[in-house]
């Protein structure tokens, strides 16, 4: 009797789930991408300012470095307009932009390693950090737009908390690693180590499609999803007109002002704390970087769960008001006591509490910004909501040096308190927490 040998069945390679259909994959990819934002932020806001302060740079010079290097974060509206208008549809609305931006960030870090500017080459150092932040802002806008596109309403408070927690963790890891490496004077080694970290994490993100059936890479098989085709704009006018209409709405405009003024304490931490800690309190740049890393780690832990709990228990509006008032009050305490600081105890305590409160406030304001976004122009509209506070933070950082040198650290703390209270007034006038306004805006 003849035996029939069955041909082996062709084994189809297993596909990882698409981000739109799998919560764990969606959360994992977004968390990793936000973690990577900590690379340029940790360098620009913690490690390099502390290093420059130790090398004798003035408050004006460090403020200028931070202000210019962080300017790309205020141009996110342009990034969003481009992404809402153009995309490689077979790979999804945002994913192609994300992978391109991550690749460019790796190249920028390698370029920094090859040039290896010293502490006296502050203009060149600023140029590299500016370029690095340009790359990461494209990734940031794409990730935010993707989150608005594919994250269900019920998950948005949680995902915003995780996004900021992972970003703060990334800043902590980068600040600590860069601080350790820079203490030995090796900017080249620092940049190469960070480039390797970005590359490995980006390879993980590249494994997941945005929606089922799309291409994993440009040369693989797949096609554009129905959602991508329906939501992607094929002309400039629908995108620009939608964004303009959202800005011209009085409450939205006031909300934007409120988010801008809410960054006053973050600008103080960015540009004033390095000279206050290193030049006034006698810290080393390594210690400042380590403290910055610890601060971001603590902020990441609180941002992971506190916004969700506070919004659930007290409501978004009450939670936002409480954070604005607490930041203003503690800033007044710091301004009244800074002249009498004989050690760093109060500096560490007040800085820690103020920074964590500012991060939590930012998370809650972003929850509201995402709530009032129109999905059809989400990248542009959300980018505008993020560009305004980033521009405010950059401008306040860049102008902090002359305020310190003319009025002292106490006056600067008082200025933070006043600007924060102004932010509260604008946010309340902008309808933060008003669900009827949210429904009308979206």
Tab-separated table of N, CA, C and O in Angstrom, residues 256-336:
chain	number	residue	atom	x	y	z
A	256	UNK	N	-4.863	78.432	26.362
A	256	UNK	CA	-3.479	78.430	25.880
A	256	UNK	C	-2.609	79.364	26.714
A	256	UNK	O	-1.473	79.028	27.059
A	257	UNK	N	-3.119	80.544	27.022
A	257	UNK	CA	-2.360	81.456	27.884
A	257	UNK	C	-2.111	80.837	29.252
A	257	UNK	O	-1.012	80.958	29.810
A	258	UNK	N	-3.130	80.186	29.794
A	258	UNK	CA	-2.969	79.546	31.096
A	258	UNK	C	-1.897	78.480	31.091
A	258	UNK	O	-1.086	78.403	32.025
A	259	UNK	N	-1.856	77.661	30.028
A	259	UNK	CA	-0.821	76.622	29.951
A	259	UNK	C	0.566	77.236	29.800
A	259	UNK	O	1.552	76.683	30.297
A	260	UNK	N	0.639	78.380	29.107
A	260	UNK	CA	1.935	79.047	28.964
A	260	UNK	C	2.452	79.569	30.291
A	260	UNK	O	3.607	79.341	30.665
A	261	UNK	N	1.598	80.258	31.044
A	261	UNK	CA	2.003	80.809	32.331
A	261	UNK	C	2.257	79.704	33.364
A	261	UNK	O	3.005	79.920	34.325
A	262	UNK	N	1.649	78.538	33.172
A	262	UNK	CA	1.851	77.433	34.112
A	262	UNK	C	3.280	76.907	34.093
A	262	UNK	O	3.679	76.159	34.993
A	263	UNK	N	4.054	77.283	33.084
A	263	UNK	CA	5.427	76.779	32.950
A	263	UNK	C	6.465	77.624	33.669
A	263	UNK	O	7.669	77.383	33.524
A	264	UNK	N	6.033	78.617	34.424
A	264	UNK	CA	6.989	79.529	35.054
A	264	UNK	C	7.972	78.796	35.962
A	264	UNK	O	9.185	79.038	35.927
A	265	UNK	N	7.475	77.879	36.797
A	265	UNK	CA	8.373	77.158	37.697
A	265	UNK	C	9.289	76.219	36.937
A	265	UNK	O	10.458	76.047	37.288
A	266	UNK	N	8.788	75.579	35.866
A	266	UNK	CA	9.646	74.699	35.071
A	266	UNK	C	10.781	75.494	34.433
A	266	UNK	O	11.920	75.016	34.356
A	267	UNK	N	10.496	76.723	33.979
A	267	UNK	CA	11.551	77.568	33.415
A	267	UNK	C	12.583	77.928	34.481
A	267	UNK	O	13.788	77.978	34.206
A	268	UNK	N	12.134	78.179	35.705
A	268	UNK	CA	13.052	78.471	36.811
A	268	UNK	C	13.972	77.276	37.059
A	268	UNK	O	15.195	77.437	37.202
A	269	UNK	N	13.397	76.080	37.100
A	269	UNK	CA	14.204	74.871	37.316
A	269	UNK	C	15.205	74.685	36.182
A	269	UNK	O	16.364	74.326	36.405
A	270	UNK	N	14.770	74.951	34.947
A	270	UNK	CA	15.639	74.761	33.784
A	270	UNK	C	16.868	75.663	33.814
A	270	UNK	O	17.998	75.197	33.609
A	271	UNK	N	16.638	76.953	34.030
A	271	UNK	CA	17.687	77.933	33.777
A	271	UNK	C	18.262	78.605	35.015
A	271	UNK	O	19.368	79.148	34.962
A	272	UNK	N	17.543	78.611	36.122
A	272	UNK	CA	18.013	79.315	37.325
A	272	UNK	C	18.638	78.349	38.325
A	272	UNK	O	19.661	78.657	38.951
A	273	UNK	N	18.052	77.186	38.488
A	273	UNK	CA	18.572	76.225	39.465
A	273	UNK	C	20.041	75.845	39.269
A	273	UNK	O	20.751	75.633	40.256
A	274	UNK	N	20.533	75.696	38.009
A	274	UNK	CA	21.950	75.307	37.869
A	274	UNK	C	22.919	76.262	38.556
A	274	UNK	O	23.831	75.832	39.277
A	275	UNK	N	22.734	77.580	38.348
A	275	UNK	CA	23.663	78.520	38.990
A	275	UNK	C	23.375	78.646	40.479
A	275	UNK	O	24.295	78.847	41.280
A	276	UNK	N	22.105	78.542	40.869
A	276	UNK	CA	21.767	78.603	42.293
A	276	UNK	C	22.414	77.446	43.049
A	276	UNK	O	22.986	77.635	44.137
A	277	UNK	N	22.372	76.257	42.478
A	277	UNK	CA	22.929	75.083	43.146
A	277	UNK	C	24.456	75.041	43.067
A	277	UNK	O	25.132	74.797	44.076
A	278	UNK	N	25.000	75.272	41.880
A	278	UNK	CA	26.444	75.084	41.669
A	278	UNK	C	27.244	76.283	42.145
A	278	UNK	O	28.252	76.138	42.848
A	279	UNK	N	26.802	77.493	41.768
A	279	UNK	CA	27.606	78.674	42.060
A	279	UNK	C	27.286	79.319	43.411
A	279	UNK	O	28.135	79.986	43.982
A	280	UNK	N	26.059	79.115	43.919
A	280	UNK	CA	25.702	79.707	45.206
A	280	UNK	C	25.807	78.710	46.362
A	280	UNK	O	26.243	79.060	47.451
A	281	UNK	N	25.385	77.465	46.116
A	281	UNK	CA	25.385	76.466	47.184
A	281	UNK	C	26.594	75.536	47.131
A	281	UNK	O	26.750	74.685	48.007
A	282	UNK	N	27.441	75.687	46.118
A	282	UNK	CA	28.696	74.940	46.067
A	282	UNK	C	28.594	73.506	45.570
A	282	UNK	O	29.483	72.699	45.834
A	283	UNK	N	27.545	73.165	44.836
A	283	UNK	CA	27.424	71.807	44.304
A	283	UNK	C	28.379	71.600	43.138
A	283	UNK	O	28.751	72.543	42.436
A	284	UNK	N	28.731	70.332	42.887
A	284	UNK	CA	29.447	69.980	41.663
A	284	UNK	C	28.425	69.710	40.564
A	284	UNK	O	27.240	69.471	40.844
A	285	UNK	N	28.877	69.730	39.316
A	285	UNK	CA	27.956	69.440	38.215
A	285	UNK	C	27.445	68.010	38.292
A	285	UNK	O	26.287	67.724	37.944
A	286	UNK	N	28.288	67.100	38.777
A	286	UNK	CA	27.866	65.704	38.915
A	286	UNK	C	26.757	65.578	39.949
A	286	UNK	O	25.763	64.865	39.729
A	287	UNK	N	26.898	66.287	41.063
A	287	UNK	CA	25.856	66.222	42.088
A	287	UNK	C	24.557	66.841	41.583
A	287	UNK	O	23.469	66.327	41.849
A	288	UNK	N	24.672	67.942	40.834
A	288	UNK	CA	23.468	68.561	40.299
A	288	UNK	C	22.763	67.623	39.315
A	288	UNK	O	21.529	67.500	39.334
A	289	UNK	N	23.538	66.946	38.467
A	289	UNK	CA	22.946	65.999	37.523
A	289	UNK	C	22.291	64.837	38.263
A	289	UNK	O	21.204	64.379	37.882
A	290	UNK	N	22.943	64.357	39.310
A	290	UNK	CA	22.366	63.254	40.087
A	290	UNK	C	21.061	63.682	40.766
A	290	UNK	O	20.094	62.909	40.807
A	291	UNK	N	21.061	64.903	41.303
A	291	UNK	CA	19.842	65.393	41.940
A	291	UNK	C	18.723	65.573	40.904
A	291	UNK	O	17.562	65.232	41.158
A	292	UNK	N	19.088	66.088	39.730
A	292	UNK	CA	18.107	66.227	38.663
A	292	UNK	C	17.539	64.880	38.252
A	292	UNK	O	16.340	64.748	37.982
A	293	UNK	N	18.400	63.866	38.200
A	293	UNK	CA	17.943	62.514	37.857
A	293	UNK	C	16.975	61.990	38.900
A	293	UNK	O	15.919	61.429	38.580
A	294	UNK	N	17.341	62.172	40.186
A	294	UNK	CA	16.466	61.719	41.264
A	294	UNK	C	15.132	62.457	41.240
A	294	UNK	O	14.063	61.855	41.413
A	295	UNK	N	15.177	63.749	40.982
A	295	UNK	CA	13.979	64.561	40.934
A	295	UNK	C	13.028	64.074	39.843
A	295	UNK	O	11.819	63.947	40.049
A	296	UNK	N	13.579	63.789	38.678
A	296	UNK	CA	12.749	63.307	37.581
A	296	UNK	C	12.225	61.903	37.855
A	296	UNK	O	11.118	61.562	37.432
A	297	UNK	N	13.011	61.107	38.555
A	297	UNK	CA	12.554	59.762	38.914
A	297	UNK	C	11.365	59.842	39.873
A	297	UNK	O	10.370	59.127	39.713
A	298	UNK	N	11.463	60.724	40.856
A	298	UNK	CA	10.362	60.916	41.798
A	298	UNK	C	9.129	61.460	41.072
A	298	UNK	O	7.997	61.003	41.294
A	299	UNK	N	9.352	62.437	40.199
A	299	UNK	CA	8.242	63.011	39.435
A	299	UNK	C	7.576	61.950	38.566
A	299	UNK	O	6.345	61.925	38.426
A	300	UNK	N	8.388	61.059	37.985
A	300	UNK	CA	7.835	59.978	37.161
A	300	UNK	C	6.933	59.078	37.990
A	300	UNK	O	5.850	58.672	37.547
A	301	UNK	N	7.367	58.766	39.212
A	301	UNK	CA	6.560	57.912	40.074
A	301	UNK	C	5.234	58.541	40.430
A	301	UNK	O	4.185	57.895	40.362
A	302	UNK	N	5.253	59.824	40.784
A	302	UNK	CA	4.008	60.508	41.126
A	302	UNK	C	3.108	60.686	39.906
A	302	UNK	O	1.884	60.529	39.993
A	303	UNK	N	3.715	61.028	38.769
A	303	UNK	CA	2.918	61.245	37.554
A	303	UNK	C	2.280	59.961	37.054
A	303	UNK	O	1.308	60.006	36.296
A	304	UNK	N	2.805	58.838	37.492
A	304	UNK	CA	2.289	57.552	37.035
A	304	UNK	C	0.879	57.278	37.536
A	304	UNK	O	0.075	56.669	36.839
A	305	UNK	N	0.564	57.767	38.751
A	305	UNK	CA	-0.748	57.414	39.309
A	305	UNK	C	-1.537	58.586	39.903
A	305	UNK	O	-2.764	58.556	39.937
A	306	UNK	N	-0.839	59.633	40.374
A	306	UNK	CA	-1.548	60.706	41.075
A	306	UNK	C	-2.559	61.456	40.200
A	306	UNK	O	-3.679	61.727	40.656
A	307	UNK	N	-2.222	61.842	38.955
A	307	UNK	CA	-3.235	62.554	38.164
A	307	UNK	C	-4.521	61.757	37.988
A	307	UNK	O	-5.620	62.322	38.063
A	308	UNK	N	-4.395	60.456	37.747
A	308	UNK	CA	-5.582	59.620	37.576
A	308	UNK	C	-6.427	59.638	38.844
A	308	UNK	O	-7.657	59.819	38.799
A	309	UNK	N	-5.784	59.469	40.002
A	309	UNK	CA	-6.518	59.439	41.258
A	309	UNK	C	-7.131	60.798	41.589
A	309	UNK	O	-8.287	60.876	42.039
A	310	UNK	N	-6.385	61.871	41.380
A	310	UNK	CA	-6.888	63.196	41.735
A	310	UNK	C	-8.056	63.610	40.849
A	310	UNK	O	-9.021	64.211	41.327
A	311	UNK	N	-7.960	63.305	39.555
A	311	UNK	CA	-9.076	63.629	38.660
A	311	UNK	C	-10.309	62.812	39.037
A	311	UNK	O	-11.439	63.309	39.009
A	312	UNK	N	-10.089	61.561	39.426
A	312	UNK	CA	-11.210	60.694	39.796
A	312	UNK	C	-11.842	61.150	41.112
A	312	UNK	O	-13.068	61.148	41.252
A	313	UNK	N	-11.029	61.551	42.085
A	313	UNK	CA	-11.543	61.893	43.415
A	313	UNK	C	-12.095	63.316	43.486
A	313	UNK	O	-13.124	63.568	44.091
A	314	UNK	N	-11.370	64.262	42.885
A	314	UNK	CA	-11.718	65.669	43.069
A	314	UNK	C	-12.246	66.341	41.806
A	314	UNK	O	-12.786	67.447	41.880
A	315	UNK	N	-12.053	65.706	40.657
A	315	UNK	CA	-12.416	66.355	39.408
A	315	UNK	C	-11.238	67.144	38.860
A	315	UNK	O	-10.388	67.635	39.611
A	316	UNK	N	-11.185	67.293	37.548
A	316	UNK	CA	-10.053	67.945	36.900
A	316	UNK	C	-9.920	69.405	37.329
A	316	UNK	O	-8.822	69.886	37.625
A	317	UNK	N	-11.025	70.119	37.381
A	317	UNK	CA	-10.968	71.551	37.691
A	317	UNK	C	-10.392	71.810	39.076
A	317	UNK	O	-9.492	72.643	39.249
A	318	UNK	N	-10.891	71.107	40.082
A	318	UNK	CA	-10.400	71.324	41.443
A	318	UNK	C	-8.937	70.931	41.576
A	318	UNK	O	-8.163	71.604	42.285
A	319	UNK	N	-8.542	69.843	40.926
A	319	UNK	CA	-7.147	69.405	40.998
A	319	UNK	C	-6.220	70.441	40.374
A	319	UNK	O	-5.140	70.734	40.907
A	320	UNK	N	-6.623	71.009	39.250
A	320	UNK	CA	-5.813	72.029	38.577
A	320	UNK	C	-5.673	73.272	39.462
A	320	UNK	O	-4.577	73.827	39.624
A	321	UNK	N	-6.777	73.730	40.048
A	321	UNK	CA	-6.735	74.914	40.917
A	321	UNK	C	-5.787	74.689	42.093
A	321	UNK	O	-4.968	75.554	42.424
A	322	UNK	N	-5.887	73.512	42.722
A	322	UNK	CA	-5.044	73.222	43.882
A	322	UNK	C	-3.568	73.261	43.526
A	322	UNK	O	-2.744	73.790	44.292
A	323	UNK	N	-3.205	72.734	42.357
A	323	UNK	CA	-1.786	72.718	41.959
A	323	UNK	C	-1.274	74.118	41.647
A	323	UNK	O	-0.154	74.483	42.023
A	324	UNK	N	-2.062	74.914	40.935
A	324	UNK	CA	-1.653	76.302	40.673
A	324	UNK	C	-1.395	77.049	41.987
A	324	UNK	O	-0.359	77.719	42.143
A	325	UNK	N	-2.333	76.952	42.928
A	325	UNK	CA	-2.206	77.690	44.186
A	325	UNK	C	-1.016	77.198	45.012
A	325	UNK	O	-0.298	78.006	45.629
A	326	UNK	N	-0.786	75.887	45.030
A	326	UNK	CA	0.331	75.347	45.801
A	326	UNK	C	1.671	75.817	45.240
A	326	UNK	O	2.590	76.175	45.994
A	327	UNK	N	1.804	75.837	43.922
A	327	UNK	CA	3.054	76.300	43.303
A	327	UNK	C	3.301	77.766	43.625
A	327	UNK	O	4.423	78.171	43.977
A	328	UNK	N	2.261	78.594	43.516
A	328	UNK	CA	2.420	80.020	43.814
A	328	UNK	C	2.800	80.244	45.273
A	328	UNK	O	3.703	81.040	45.588
A	329	UNK	N	2.137	79.536	46.182
A	329	UNK	CA	2.415	79.720	47.611
A	329	UNK	C	3.839	79.301	47.965
A	329	UNK	O	4.560	80.017	48.690
A	330	UNK	N	4.282	78.163	47.483
A	330	UNK	CA	5.630	77.696	47.792
A	330	UNK	C	6.701	78.564	47.133
A	330	UNK	O	7.804	78.722	47.681
A	331	UNK	N	6.389	79.151	45.991
A	331	UNK	CA	7.334	80.073	45.354
A	331	UNK	C	7.536	81.310	46.214
A	331	UNK	O	8.654	81.833	46.327
A	332	UNK	N	6.465	81.794	46.846
A	332	UNK	CA	6.579	82.937	47.759
A	332	UNK	C	7.430	82.566	48.971
A	332	UNK	O	8.291	83.349	49.411
A	333	UNK	N	7.225	81.368	49.505
A	333	UNK	CA	8.039	80.897	50.628
A	333	UNK	C	9.516	80.858	50.243
A	333	UNK	O	10.385	81.306	51.004
A	334	UNK	N	9.804	80.334	49.050
A	334	UNK	CA	11.195	80.263	48.592
A	334	UNK	C	11.785	81.655	48.412
A	334	UNK	O	12.930	81.916	48.802
A	335	UNK	N	11.009	82.568	47.827
A	335	UNK	CA	11.509	83.920	47.623
A	335	UNK	C	11.802	84.638	48.930
A	335	UNK	O	12.779	85.396	49.034
A	336	UNK	N	10.982	84.395	49.953
A	336	UNK	CA	11.172	85.064	51.245
A	336	UNK	C	12.338	84.492	52.038
A	336	UNK	O	12.914	85.174	52.893
